[in-house]
Coordinates of C-alpha atoms in Angstrom, one line a residue:
Chain I
M6 CA -129.8 -80.5 9.7
T7 CA -133.3 -81.7 9.6
V8 CA -135.3 -84.1 11.8
L9 CA -138.0 -86.4 10.3
V10 CA -140.9 -87.3 12.6
L11 CA -142.9 -90.2 11.3
T12 CA -146.2 -90.4 13.1
C13 CA -150.0 -90.2 12.7
E14 CA -151.9 -87.0 13.0
E15 CA -153.1 -87.2 16.6
D16 CA -150.1 -87.8 18.8
V17 CA -149.6 -85.6 21.8
T18 CA -146.2 -87.1 22.6
A19 CA -145.0 -86.1 19.1
D20 CA -146.4 -82.6 19.7
L21 CA -144.2 -82.2 22.8
V22 CA -141.1 -83.1 20.8
V23 CA -142.0 -81.0 17.8
A24 CA -142.4 -78.0 20.2
E25 CA -138.9 -78.7 21.6
L26 CA -137.4 -79.0 18.2
G27 CA -138.9 -75.6 17.3
A28 CA -137.5 -74.1 20.5
L29 CA -134.1 -75.5 19.6
G30 CA -134.4 -74.0 16.1
V31 CA -134.1 -77.4 14.4
P32 CA -135.9 -77.8 11.1
L33 CA -138.3 -80.7 11.1
V34 CA -140.7 -82.5 8.8
R35 CA -143.5 -84.4 10.3
F36 CA -145.5 -86.8 8.2
D37 CA -147.4 -90.0 8.1
P38 CA -146.2 -92.8 5.8
A39 CA -150.0 -93.5 5.3
D40 CA -149.9 -90.4 3.0
L41 CA -147.3 -91.9 0.6
P42 CA -148.0 -91.6 -2.3
G43 CA -150.2 -88.5 -2.1
R44 CA -149.3 -85.7 0.3
V45 CA -145.9 -87.4 0.6
A46 CA -143.7 -88.0 -2.5
L47 CA -140.2 -89.2 -2.7
C48 CA -137.3 -89.8 -5.1
A49 CA -134.1 -91.8 -4.4
E50 CA -131.4 -92.3 -7.0
Y51 CA -128.7 -94.9 -6.7
A52 CA -125.8 -94.5 -9.2
R53 CA -122.1 -95.4 -9.1
G54 CA -121.9 -95.8 -5.4
D55 CA -123.7 -92.5 -4.8
F56 CA -127.1 -92.0 -3.3
R57 CA -129.2 -89.0 -3.5
G58 CA -132.7 -88.7 -2.2
H59 CA -135.4 -86.2 -1.5
L60 CA -138.8 -86.2 0.1
S61 CA -141.7 -83.9 -0.5
V62 CA -144.3 -83.3 2.2
D63 CA -147.2 -81.0 1.2
G64 CA -145.0 -79.7 -1.5
R65 CA -142.1 -78.9 0.8
L66 CA -138.8 -80.5 -0.4
V67 CA -136.2 -82.0 1.9
G68 CA -132.9 -83.5 0.7
T69 CA -132.0 -86.7 2.6
A70 CA -128.4 -85.6 2.8
G71 CA -129.4 -83.1 5.4
V72 CA -131.5 -85.5 7.5
R73 CA -129.8 -85.8 10.9
G74 CA -132.4 -87.9 12.8
V75 CA -135.4 -90.1 12.0
W76 CA -138.0 -90.5 14.8
V77 CA -140.2 -93.5 14.1
R78 CA -142.8 -92.4 16.6
R79 CA -146.2 -93.9 15.7
P80 CA -146.2 -94.1 11.9
G81 CA -149.3 -95.3 10.0
T82 CA -149.2 -98.2 7.5
P83 CA -147.5 -97.0 4.3
A84 CA -150.0 -96.0 1.6
A85 CA -153.0 -96.6 3.8
R86 CA -154.6 -93.3 2.8
A87 CA -153.3 -93.4 -0.8
P88 CA -155.8 -93.6 -3.7
G89 CA -155.9 -97.2 -4.8
A90 CA -154.6 -98.4 -1.4
S91 CA -153.8 -102.2 -1.4
A92 CA -151.5 -104.6 0.4
W93 CA -149.2 -104.5 -2.6
L94 CA -149.1 -100.7 -2.6
T95 CA -148.3 -100.8 1.1
A96 CA -145.4 -103.2 0.4
E97 CA -144.1 -101.0 -2.4
A98 CA -144.4 -97.8 -0.5
G99 CA -142.8 -99.2 2.6
Q100 CA -139.9 -100.5 0.6
A101 CA -139.4 -97.2 -1.1
L102 CA -139.6 -95.0 2.1
Y103 CA -137.7 -97.1 4.6
G104 CA -135.3 -98.2 1.9
M105 CA -134.5 -94.6 1.1
L106 CA -134.2 -93.5 4.7
S107 CA -132.0 -96.5 5.5
S108 CA -129.6 -95.3 2.8
T109 CA -129.0 -92.0 4.7
A110 CA -126.5 -91.4 7.4
A111 CA -129.3 -90.4 9.8
R112 CA -129.5 -91.7 13.4
W113 CA -132.7 -93.6 14.1
M114 CA -135.0 -93.6 17.2
N115 CA -135.5 -96.6 16.7
H116 CA -134.4 -98.3 13.6
P117 CA -137.3 -100.5 12.4
A118 CA -135.2 -103.7 12.3
A119 CA -134.1 -103.2 16.0
A120 CA -137.7 -102.2 16.9
E121 CA -139.1 -105.3 15.4
R122 CA -136.8 -107.6 17.3
A123 CA -137.2 -105.7 20.5
R124 CA -141.0 -106.2 20.5
I125 CA -140.6 -110.0 21.1
K126 CA -141.2 -110.5 24.8
P127 CA -139.4 -113.8 25.3
W128 CA -136.4 -112.2 23.6
Q129 CA -136.7 -109.3 26.1
L130 CA -136.6 -111.7 29.0
R131 CA -133.4 -113.3 27.7
V132 CA -131.7 -110.0 27.1
A133 CA -132.8 -108.7 30.4
H134 CA -131.3 -111.7 32.2
G135 CA -128.1 -111.3 30.3
S136 CA -128.0 -107.6 31.1
G137 CA -128.1 -108.1 34.8
F138 CA -131.7 -107.3 35.7
A139 CA -133.7 -109.3 38.2
V140 CA -136.4 -111.0 36.1
P141 CA -139.4 -112.9 37.6
P142 CA -139.5 -116.6 36.5
T143 CA -141.7 -116.9 33.4
V144 CA -143.3 -119.6 31.3
V145 CA -144.8 -119.3 27.8
T146 CA -146.7 -122.4 26.9
T147 CA -149.6 -124.1 25.1
F148 CA -149.5 -127.1 27.5
P149 CA -152.2 -126.8 30.2
R150 CA -150.2 -129.2 32.4
A151 CA -147.0 -127.0 32.2
A152 CA -149.0 -123.9 33.1
E153 CA -150.6 -125.8 36.1
Q154 CA -147.2 -127.0 37.4
F155 CA -145.7 -123.5 37.0
A156 CA -148.6 -122.0 39.0
A157 CA -148.3 -124.7 41.7
R158 CA -144.5 -124.1 42.0
H159 CA -144.8 -120.3 42.3
R160 CA -148.1 -120.2 44.2
R161 CA -149.0 -116.7 43.0
V162 CA -148.6 -116.0 39.3
V163 CA -149.9 -113.4 36.8
V164 CA -151.1 -113.9 33.3
K165 CA -150.2 -111.4 30.6
T166 CA -150.4 -111.0 26.8
L167 CA -147.2 -111.5 24.8
S168 CA -148.0 -109.1 22.0
G169 CA -150.2 -106.5 23.8
P170 CA -153.9 -105.9 23.4
P171 CA -155.6 -107.1 20.2
R172 CA -155.3 -104.6 17.4
E173 CA -158.6 -105.7 15.9
E174 CA -160.4 -104.6 19.1
P175 CA -159.2 -101.0 19.7
G176 CA -159.9 -99.9 23.2
L177 CA -160.1 -103.4 24.7
L178 CA -157.9 -103.5 27.8
V179 CA -156.0 -106.6 28.7
P180 CA -154.6 -106.0 32.2
T181 CA -152.2 -108.3 33.9
A182 CA -154.2 -110.5 36.2
L183 CA -153.5 -112.7 39.2
V184 CA -154.2 -116.5 38.7
G185 CA -154.4 -118.9 41.6
P186 CA -152.9 -122.4 41.5
D187 CA -156.4 -123.9 41.4
A188 CA -157.4 -122.2 38.2
D189 CA -158.6 -124.2 35.2
F190 CA -155.7 -124.0 32.7
A191 CA -157.5 -126.0 29.9
A192 CA -157.7 -122.8 27.7
V193 CA -153.9 -122.6 27.6
A194 CA -154.1 -125.1 24.7
A195 CA -155.9 -122.6 22.6
A196 CA -153.3 -119.8 22.7
P197 CA -149.7 -119.5 23.9
T198 CA -150.0 -118.1 27.4
L199 CA -147.4 -116.2 29.4
L200 CA -147.4 -116.8 33.2
Q201 CA -145.0 -115.0 35.5
R202 CA -144.3 -115.2 39.2
Y203 CA -146.2 -112.5 40.9
V204 CA -144.1 -109.7 42.4
P205 CA -145.9 -108.1 45.3
R206 CA -145.0 -104.4 44.7
R207 CA -144.8 -101.3 46.7
A208 CA -144.3 -99.2 43.6
D209 CA -144.2 -99.1 39.9
V210 CA -141.1 -97.7 38.2
R211 CA -140.9 -96.4 34.7
L212 CA -137.4 -95.8 33.4
T213 CA -137.0 -94.0 30.1
A214 CA -133.7 -94.3 28.3
V215 CA -133.0 -91.6 25.7
G216 CA -129.7 -92.1 24.0
G217 CA -127.3 -92.5 26.9
R218 CA -129.5 -90.6 29.4
L219 CA -131.8 -92.3 31.9
F220 CA -134.8 -90.8 33.6
A221 CA -136.7 -92.8 36.2
A222 CA -140.1 -92.1 37.8
R223 CA -141.8 -94.0 40.6
K224 CA -145.4 -94.3 41.6
R225 CA -146.5 -96.0 44.9
S226 CA -148.9 -98.8 44.4
A227 CA -152.2 -99.3 46.1
P228 CA -152.2 -102.4 48.4
G229 CA -152.5 -105.5 46.4
Q230 CA -152.3 -103.7 43.0
V231 CA -151.3 -106.1 40.2
D232 CA -151.1 -103.9 37.1
G233 CA -149.7 -100.4 37.6
R234 CA -151.1 -99.2 34.3
Y235 CA -154.7 -99.5 35.2
G236 CA -156.7 -98.2 38.2
D237 CA -155.9 -95.3 40.5
S238 CA -153.4 -96.0 43.3
G239 CA -154.0 -92.7 44.8
H240 CA -150.4 -91.8 44.2
G241 CA -148.7 -89.9 41.4
W242 CA -145.4 -90.3 39.4
E243 CA -142.4 -88.8 41.1
P244 CA -138.8 -88.6 39.9
V245 CA -136.5 -91.1 41.5
A246 CA -132.7 -91.7 41.3
V247 CA -131.5 -94.6 39.1
P248 CA -129.5 -97.1 41.1
E249 CA -126.0 -97.7 39.6
R250 CA -126.6 -101.4 39.1
I251 CA -129.8 -100.6 37.2
A252 CA -128.1 -98.0 35.0
G253 CA -125.5 -100.5 34.0
A254 CA -128.1 -103.1 33.1
V255 CA -130.1 -100.6 31.1
R256 CA -127.0 -99.6 29.1
A257 CA -126.2 -103.3 28.5
Y258 CA -129.8 -103.9 27.3
T259 CA -130.0 -101.0 25.0
A260 CA -126.6 -101.8 23.5
T261 CA -127.6 -105.4 22.8
A262 CA -131.0 -104.4 21.5
R263 CA -129.5 -101.5 19.5
L264 CA -132.2 -99.2 20.8
A265 CA -131.8 -95.4 21.1
Y266 CA -135.0 -95.2 23.1
G267 CA -136.6 -97.6 25.5
A268 CA -139.3 -97.3 28.2
F269 CA -138.5 -99.9 30.9
D270 CA -141.2 -101.0 33.4
F271 CA -140.2 -102.4 36.8
A272 CA -142.1 -103.6 39.8
E273 CA -140.4 -102.5 43.0
D274 CA -140.8 -105.1 45.7
E275 CA -140.9 -104.7 49.5
D276 CA -137.1 -105.0 49.7
G277 CA -136.6 -102.2 47.1
V278 CA -135.6 -104.6 44.3
W279 CA -136.6 -103.4 40.8
W280 CA -137.9 -106.4 38.9
F281 CA -137.8 -106.1 35.1
L282 CA -141.2 -106.5 33.6
E283 CA -140.7 -105.2 30.0
C284 CA -139.0 -102.7 27.8
N285 CA -141.3 -101.0 25.3
Q286 CA -139.2 -99.6 22.5
G287 CA -142.0 -97.3 21.5
G288 CA -143.4 -96.5 25.0
Q289 CA -145.2 -93.2 25.7
F290 CA -143.4 -90.7 27.8
G291 CA -145.9 -87.8 27.8
F292 CA -147.6 -88.8 31.0
V293 CA -144.3 -89.1 32.9
E294 CA -143.1 -85.6 31.7
L295 CA -146.4 -84.0 32.5
E296 CA -146.5 -85.4 36.1
T297 CA -142.8 -85.2 37.0
G298 CA -141.4 -82.4 34.9
L299 CA -138.5 -84.7 33.7
P300 CA -137.2 -83.1 30.5
L301 CA -138.0 -86.1 28.2
A302 CA -139.2 -84.3 25.1
R303 CA -136.3 -81.9 25.2
T304 CA -133.8 -84.8 25.5
V305 CA -135.5 -86.7 22.6
A306 CA -135.4 -83.6 20.5
S307 CA -131.7 -82.9 21.3
W308 CA -130.8 -86.5 20.5
L309 CA -132.6 -86.5 17.2
A310 CA -130.9 -83.3 16.2
G311 CA -127.5 -84.7 17.2
L312 CA -127.0 -82.0 19.9
D313 CA -126.8 -84.5 22.8
S314 CA -123.0 -84.7 22.9
A315 CA -122.6 -80.9 22.2
Chain X
M78 CA -128.6 -132.5 17.3
T79 CA -131.9 -131.7 15.6
V80 CA -132.8 -129.5 12.7
L81 CA -136.1 -127.6 12.6
V82 CA -137.6 -127.0 9.2
L83 CA -140.2 -124.3 9.2
T84 CA -142.3 -124.5 6.0
C85 CA -145.7 -125.1 4.6
E86 CA -146.8 -128.5 3.4
E87 CA -146.2 -128.3 -0.3
D88 CA -142.5 -127.3 -0.7
V89 CA -140.4 -129.3 -3.1
T90 CA -137.2 -127.5 -2.1
A91 CA -137.8 -128.4 1.5
D92 CA -138.4 -132.1 0.4
L93 CA -134.9 -132.1 -1.2
V94 CA -133.2 -130.9 2.0
V95 CA -135.3 -133.2 4.2
A96 CA -134.1 -136.2 2.1
E97 CA -130.5 -135.0 2.5
L98 CA -130.8 -134.6 6.3
G99 CA -132.2 -138.2 6.3
A100 CA -129.2 -139.4 4.3
L101 CA -126.9 -137.7 6.8
G102 CA -128.7 -139.3 9.7
V103 CA -129.7 -136.0 11.2
P104 CA -132.9 -135.9 13.2
L105 CA -135.3 -133.2 11.9
V106 CA -138.7 -131.8 12.7
R107 CA -140.6 -130.2 9.9
F108 CA -143.6 -128.1 10.8
D109 CA -145.7 -125.1 9.8
P110 CA -146.1 -122.3 12.3
A111 CA -149.7 -122.0 10.9
D112 CA -150.4 -125.2 13.0
L113 CA -149.5 -123.5 16.4
P114 CA -151.5 -124.0 18.5
G115 CA -152.9 -127.3 17.4
R116 CA -150.6 -129.9 15.8
V117 CA -147.8 -127.8 17.2
A118 CA -147.5 -127.0 20.9
L119 CA -144.6 -125.4 22.8
C120 CA -143.3 -124.6 26.3
A121 CA -140.5 -122.2 27.2
E122 CA -139.5 -121.5 30.7
Y123 CA -137.3 -118.6 31.7
A124 CA -136.0 -118.7 35.3
R125 CA -132.9 -117.5 37.0
G126 CA -130.9 -116.9 33.9
D127 CA -131.7 -120.4 32.6
F128 CA -133.9 -121.2 29.6
R129 CA -135.5 -124.5 28.8
G130 CA -137.9 -125.1 26.0
H131 CA -139.6 -127.8 24.1
L132 CA -141.7 -128.2 21.1
S133 CA -144.3 -130.9 20.3
V134 CA -145.2 -131.7 16.7
D135 CA -147.9 -134.3 16.2
G136 CA -147.2 -135.4 19.7
R137 CA -143.4 -135.8 19.1
L138 CA -141.4 -133.9 21.7
V139 CA -138.1 -132.0 20.9
G140 CA -136.1 -130.2 23.5
T141 CA -134.7 -126.8 22.2
A142 CA -131.3 -127.5 23.9
G143 CA -130.7 -130.1 21.2
V144 CA -131.7 -127.8 18.2
R145 CA -128.6 -127.2 16.1
G146 CA -130.2 -125.3 13.2
V147 CA -133.4 -123.6 12.2
W148 CA -134.3 -123.4 8.6
V149 CA -136.9 -120.6 8.0
R150 CA -137.8 -122.0 4.6
R151 CA -141.4 -120.9 3.7
P152 CA -143.3 -120.8 7.0
G153 CA -147.0 -120.1 7.1
T154 CA -148.5 -117.3 9.2
P155 CA -148.4 -118.4 12.9
A156 CA -151.8 -119.7 14.1
A157 CA -153.4 -119.3 10.6
R158 CA -154.9 -122.8 10.8
A159 CA -155.6 -122.7 14.6
P160 CA -159.1 -122.9 15.9
G161 CA -160.1 -119.4 16.7
A162 CA -157.6 -117.9 14.3
S163 CA -157.3 -114.1 14.6
A164 CA -154.7 -111.4 14.0
W165 CA -154.1 -111.4 17.8
L166 CA -153.6 -115.1 18.0
T167 CA -151.1 -114.8 15.1
A168 CA -149.2 -112.1 17.1
E169 CA -149.2 -114.2 20.3
A170 CA -148.2 -117.4 18.6
G171 CA -145.5 -115.6 16.5
Q172 CA -144.0 -114.1 19.7
A173 CA -144.1 -117.4 21.5
L174 CA -142.5 -119.5 18.7
Y175 CA -139.9 -117.1 17.4
G176 CA -139.1 -115.8 20.9
M177 CA -138.5 -119.3 22.1
L178 CA -136.4 -120.2 19.1
S179 CA -134.4 -117.0 19.4
S180 CA -133.5 -118.0 23.0
T181 CA -131.7 -121.1 21.8
A182 CA -128.1 -121.4 20.6
A183 CA -129.2 -122.7 17.2
R184 CA -127.9 -121.3 13.9
W185 CA -130.5 -119.7 11.6
M186 CA -130.9 -119.9 7.9
N187 CA -131.9 -117.0 7.9
H188 CA -132.7 -115.2 11.1
P189 CA -136.1 -113.4 10.7
A190 CA -134.6 -110.0 11.7
A191 CA -131.9 -110.3 9.0
A192 CA -134.3 -111.7 6.5
E193 CA -136.7 -108.8 7.0
R194 CA -134.1 -106.2 6.4
A195 CA -132.6 -108.1 3.5
R196 CA -135.9 -107.9 1.6
I197 CA -135.7 -104.2 1.2
K198 CA -134.6 -103.6 -2.3
P199 CA -133.1 -100.1 -2.0
W200 CA -131.2 -101.4 1.0
Q201 CA -129.9 -104.2 -1.2
L202 CA -128.6 -101.7 -3.8
R203 CA -126.7 -99.8 -1.2
V204 CA -125.1 -102.9 0.4
A205 CA -124.3 -104.3 -3.1
H206 CA -122.5 -101.0 -4.0
G207 CA -120.6 -101.1 -0.7
S208 CA -119.7 -104.8 -1.3
G209 CA -118.0 -104.1 -4.6
F210 CA -120.6 -105.3 -7.1
A211 CA -121.4 -103.5 -10.3
V212 CA -124.9 -102.2 -9.9
P213 CA -127.0 -100.6 -12.6
P214 CA -128.0 -97.0 -11.9
T215 CA -131.5 -97.1 -10.3
V216 CA -134.2 -94.6 -9.3
V217 CA -137.2 -95.2 -7.0
T218 CA -139.6 -92.4 -7.2
T219 CA -143.2 -91.1 -7.2
F220 CA -142.3 -88.0 -9.3
P221 CA -143.2 -88.5 -12.9
R222 CA -140.7 -85.9 -13.9
A223 CA -137.8 -87.6 -12.1
A224 CA -138.8 -90.9 -13.9
E225 CA -138.9 -89.2 -17.2
Q226 CA -135.5 -87.6 -16.7
F227 CA -133.9 -90.8 -15.6
A228 CA -135.3 -92.6 -18.7
A229 CA -134.0 -89.8 -21.0
R230 CA -130.6 -90.0 -19.4
H231 CA -130.2 -93.7 -19.6
R232 CA -132.1 -94.2 -22.9
R233 CA -133.2 -97.8 -22.2
V234 CA -134.5 -98.5 -18.8
V235 CA -136.5 -101.3 -17.2
V236 CA -139.3 -101.1 -14.6
K237 CA -139.6 -103.6 -11.8
T238 CA -141.5 -104.1 -8.6
L239 CA -139.9 -103.3 -5.3
S240 CA -141.6 -105.9 -3.2
G241 CA -142.3 -108.6 -5.7
P242 CA -145.7 -109.7 -7.2
P243 CA -148.8 -108.7 -5.2
R244 CA -149.6 -111.3 -2.6
E245 CA -153.3 -110.6 -2.9
E246 CA -153.3 -111.8 -6.5
P247 CA -151.5 -115.2 -6.4
G248 CA -150.2 -116.3 -9.8
L249 CA -150.1 -112.8 -11.3
L250 CA -146.7 -112.4 -12.9
V251 CA -145.0 -109.0 -12.9
P252 CA -142.0 -109.4 -15.2
T253 CA -139.4 -106.8 -15.5
A254 CA -140.2 -104.7 -18.6
L255 CA -138.4 -102.4 -21.0
V256 CA -139.6 -98.8 -21.0
G257 CA -138.7 -96.3 -23.7
P258 CA -137.9 -92.6 -23.0
D259 CA -141.1 -91.6 -24.7
A260 CA -143.3 -93.5 -22.3
D261 CA -146.0 -91.7 -20.3
F262 CA -144.8 -91.6 -16.7
A263 CA -147.9 -90.0 -15.2
A264 CA -148.8 -93.2 -13.3
V265 CA -145.6 -93.0 -11.3
A266 CA -147.4 -90.6 -9.0
A267 CA -149.7 -93.4 -8.0
A268 CA -147.1 -95.8 -6.7
P269 CA -143.4 -95.6 -6.0
T270 CA -141.7 -96.9 -9.1
L271 CA -138.3 -98.5 -9.6
L272 CA -136.5 -97.8 -12.8
Q273 CA -133.1 -99.3 -13.6
R274 CA -130.7 -98.8 -16.5
Y275 CA -131.3 -101.8 -18.9
V276 CA -128.3 -104.2 -19.0
P277 CA -128.2 -105.9 -22.4
R278 CA -127.4 -109.5 -21.4
R279 CA -125.9 -112.5 -22.9
A280 CA -126.7 -114.6 -19.9
D281 CA -128.4 -114.8 -16.5
V282 CA -126.4 -115.9 -13.6
R283 CA -127.8 -117.3 -10.4
L284 CA -125.3 -117.5 -7.5
T285 CA -126.4 -119.4 -4.4
A286 CA -124.5 -118.7 -1.2
V287 CA -124.8 -121.3 1.5
G288 CA -122.8 -120.6 4.6
G289 CA -119.4 -119.8 3.1
R290 CA -119.9 -121.9 0.0
L291 CA -120.8 -120.4 -3.4
F292 CA -122.4 -122.1 -6.3
A293 CA -123.0 -120.3 -9.6
A294 CA -125.1 -121.4 -12.6
R295 CA -125.5 -119.6 -15.9
K296 CA -128.1 -119.6 -18.6
R297 CA -127.6 -118.0 -22.0
S298 CA -130.2 -115.5 -22.9
A299 CA -132.4 -115.3 -26.0
P300 CA -131.6 -112.2 -28.1
G301 CA -133.2 -109.2 -26.5
Q302 CA -134.5 -111.1 -23.4
V303 CA -135.3 -108.7 -20.6
D304 CA -136.3 -110.9 -17.7
G305 CA -134.5 -114.2 -17.4
R306 CA -137.2 -115.6 -15.0
Y307 CA -139.9 -115.8 -17.7
G308 CA -140.0 -117.2 -21.2
D309 CA -137.8 -119.9 -22.7
S310 CA -134.4 -118.8 -24.0
G311 CA -133.8 -122.2 -25.5
H312 CA -130.9 -122.7 -23.2
G313 CA -130.5 -124.4 -19.8
W314 CA -128.7 -123.7 -16.6
E315 CA -125.1 -124.8 -16.5
P316 CA -122.6 -124.6 -13.6
V317 CA -120.1 -121.8 -14.0
A318 CA -117.0 -120.8 -12.0
V319 CA -117.3 -117.9 -9.6
P320 CA -114.8 -115.1 -10.4
E321 CA -112.6 -114.1 -7.5
R322 CA -113.9 -110.5 -7.4
I323 CA -117.5 -111.7 -7.3
A324 CA -116.7 -114.2 -4.5
G325 CA -115.3 -111.4 -2.4
A326 CA -118.3 -109.2 -3.0
V327 CA -120.7 -112.0 -2.1
R328 CA -118.9 -112.6 1.2
A329 CA -118.9 -108.9 2.0
Y330 CA -122.6 -108.7 1.2
T331 CA -123.7 -111.8 3.3
A332 CA -121.5 -110.6 6.2
T333 CA -123.1 -107.1 6.2
A334 CA -126.6 -108.5 5.8
R335 CA -126.0 -111.4 8.3
L336 CA -127.4 -113.9 5.9
A337 CA -126.5 -117.6 6.0
Y338 CA -128.3 -118.1 2.7
G339 CA -128.7 -115.8 -0.3
A340 CA -129.7 -116.3 -4.0
F341 CA -128.0 -113.6 -6.0
D342 CA -129.2 -112.8 -9.5
F343 CA -126.9 -111.2 -12.0
A344 CA -127.2 -110.1 -15.7
E345 CA -124.0 -110.9 -17.6
D346 CA -123.3 -108.3 -20.2
E347 CA -121.5 -108.6 -23.6
D348 CA -118.2 -107.8 -21.8
G349 CA -118.7 -110.6 -19.3
V350 CA -119.5 -108.2 -16.4
W351 CA -121.9 -109.6 -13.8
W352 CA -124.3 -106.9 -12.9
F353 CA -126.0 -107.2 -9.5
L354 CA -129.8 -107.3 -9.8
E355 CA -130.9 -108.6 -6.5
C356 CA -130.2 -110.9 -3.6
N357 CA -133.2 -113.0 -2.6
Q358 CA -132.6 -114.3 1.0
G359 CA -135.4 -116.9 0.5
G360 CA -134.8 -117.7 -3.1
Q361 CA -135.5 -121.2 -4.5
F362 CA -132.7 -123.5 -5.5
G363 CA -134.5 -126.6 -6.5
F364 CA -134.5 -125.7 -10.3
V365 CA -130.8 -125.0 -10.2
E366 CA -130.0 -128.3 -8.5
L367 CA -132.2 -130.3 -10.8
E368 CA -130.7 -128.8 -14.0
T369 CA -127.0 -128.5 -13.0
G370 CA -126.5 -131.2 -10.4
L371 CA -124.9 -128.7 -8.0
P372 CA -125.2 -130.1 -4.5
L373 CA -127.2 -127.3 -3.0
A374 CA -129.6 -129.3 -0.9
R375 CA -126.8 -131.4 0.6
T376 CA -124.9 -128.2 1.4
V377 CA -127.9 -126.6 3.1
A378 CA -128.5 -129.8 5.1
S379 CA -124.9 -130.0 6.2
W380 CA -124.9 -126.3 7.2
L381 CA -128.1 -126.7 9.2
A382 CA -126.6 -129.7 11.0
G383 CA -123.4 -127.9 11.8
L384 CA -121.4 -130.4 9.7
D385 CA -120.1 -127.8 7.2
S386 CA -116.7 -127.2 8.9
A387 CA -116.3 -130.9 9.7

């Protein structure tokens, strides 16, 4: 029974889980696909219906037959640090590694195919609707006139990115921002723009789903705060019970999306309604655990080791 | 009832299908995601469980409610030709477009999530095994010693790419090549290498699966020919019946892989056995249709328009 942790070198969240796996006595191998080939080597043989694979990390061999769980935490681009790195080598190394791991009986947190689909925000909105969440009305458009009409209809709207901050400008923050109905929407023609009805919030809620277990934390908002991720509200994260209706919706969502892990963000309005904002399949949980003491790292470790139903 | 054809400008295979859709009287919109935003504009609104979207191509409006089929033929990178093109704009435009199209009830040939997974060659080998195909023993490795042992065990092996020719060197051919057991395998450490037992062939077989319909074509090989894709065997493609066992395996494969379209390549050995080499979910079919007269374009067009079961 071995757990594979695919991540880059500096990753505090991974460190927490690695420590818990150690405490549970679960063997683990942590590596970055960027080091394949190089520090990481592999061999997978497919013959007569059988499959046998092994992986070597810094000279330590692991048979894939014993791999119980694969945690795709924050892996680097395959072969990025290999001698002779190229886009082609990345494609070849990615095929070899993920193809080999997909041939095992291991459980994934999360499987790359599920993760890829789950990143698409308009798809999230549809699945969230279908799962029973309250979702603020949203438009994605390149028509300035459609953006203008949406803003006029809903009075107060926010603008967000679809795909997150630009990767080519690390460190650039793109917080959600309020837009008034009198704004100039001409620039909408230059890039698809997501506008969403503004939800005046009394708190942010982060719900972390790990396998079948749900952990929610709540942070009171500062008056008029628009984006709970930035700025200091003067309040901290505190554990909060998960309403039954929300628990059902989360389970429906993760089942449809085939996610073993999901970090759900909600805005809690003045009536106590939790509005679905997004589900980040690779969301951090270190800050929640550190502030609230919720046992997230231990739960992730147990799930990866297959000890969750024991 | 409209069919969307996502492809770049020069695409003879798409031209064939577009002509058939025209002959069937099916409205179609052909565009390249590279032109979003720009010649292509979109709007998708998500409100109270409802979804309404429309797309504009060269000023022509199409409502997504009427889209019956989406053909992901050979689309360009989203926003690649947009003013202010950037990796971020590509991410935003891709989310907006594929998110909107995933929110419709349209059938896909093929859905991007299924296509992405189906490209992984080691995964193909496992699914092919499980579907009942004969698959030549294969190894994927970065260990020179493992490659050497595999070659010694099977005497005659071929080396292939995992991911296809390098995209950064357009036009470079990487044909499958014979490797003797005395070869120097040291370079295997520099890149994951796929070796496969050589199948001496008397013919190449291309089987095209379109929805539930299967079309096979066969081309006799030149003596000693290793890669049917390159070089002139002196023979042409001819239609051939699909053996019952192969038909069952193809249906199992496309069901597992969730593919509406797949181009299967087989090597037919001296005993008449069809050995699975690969399934290209985006494989060309124009050359098969032109040489054999098999009605591939018409079948693709009918499937996309939902006329296949009529």
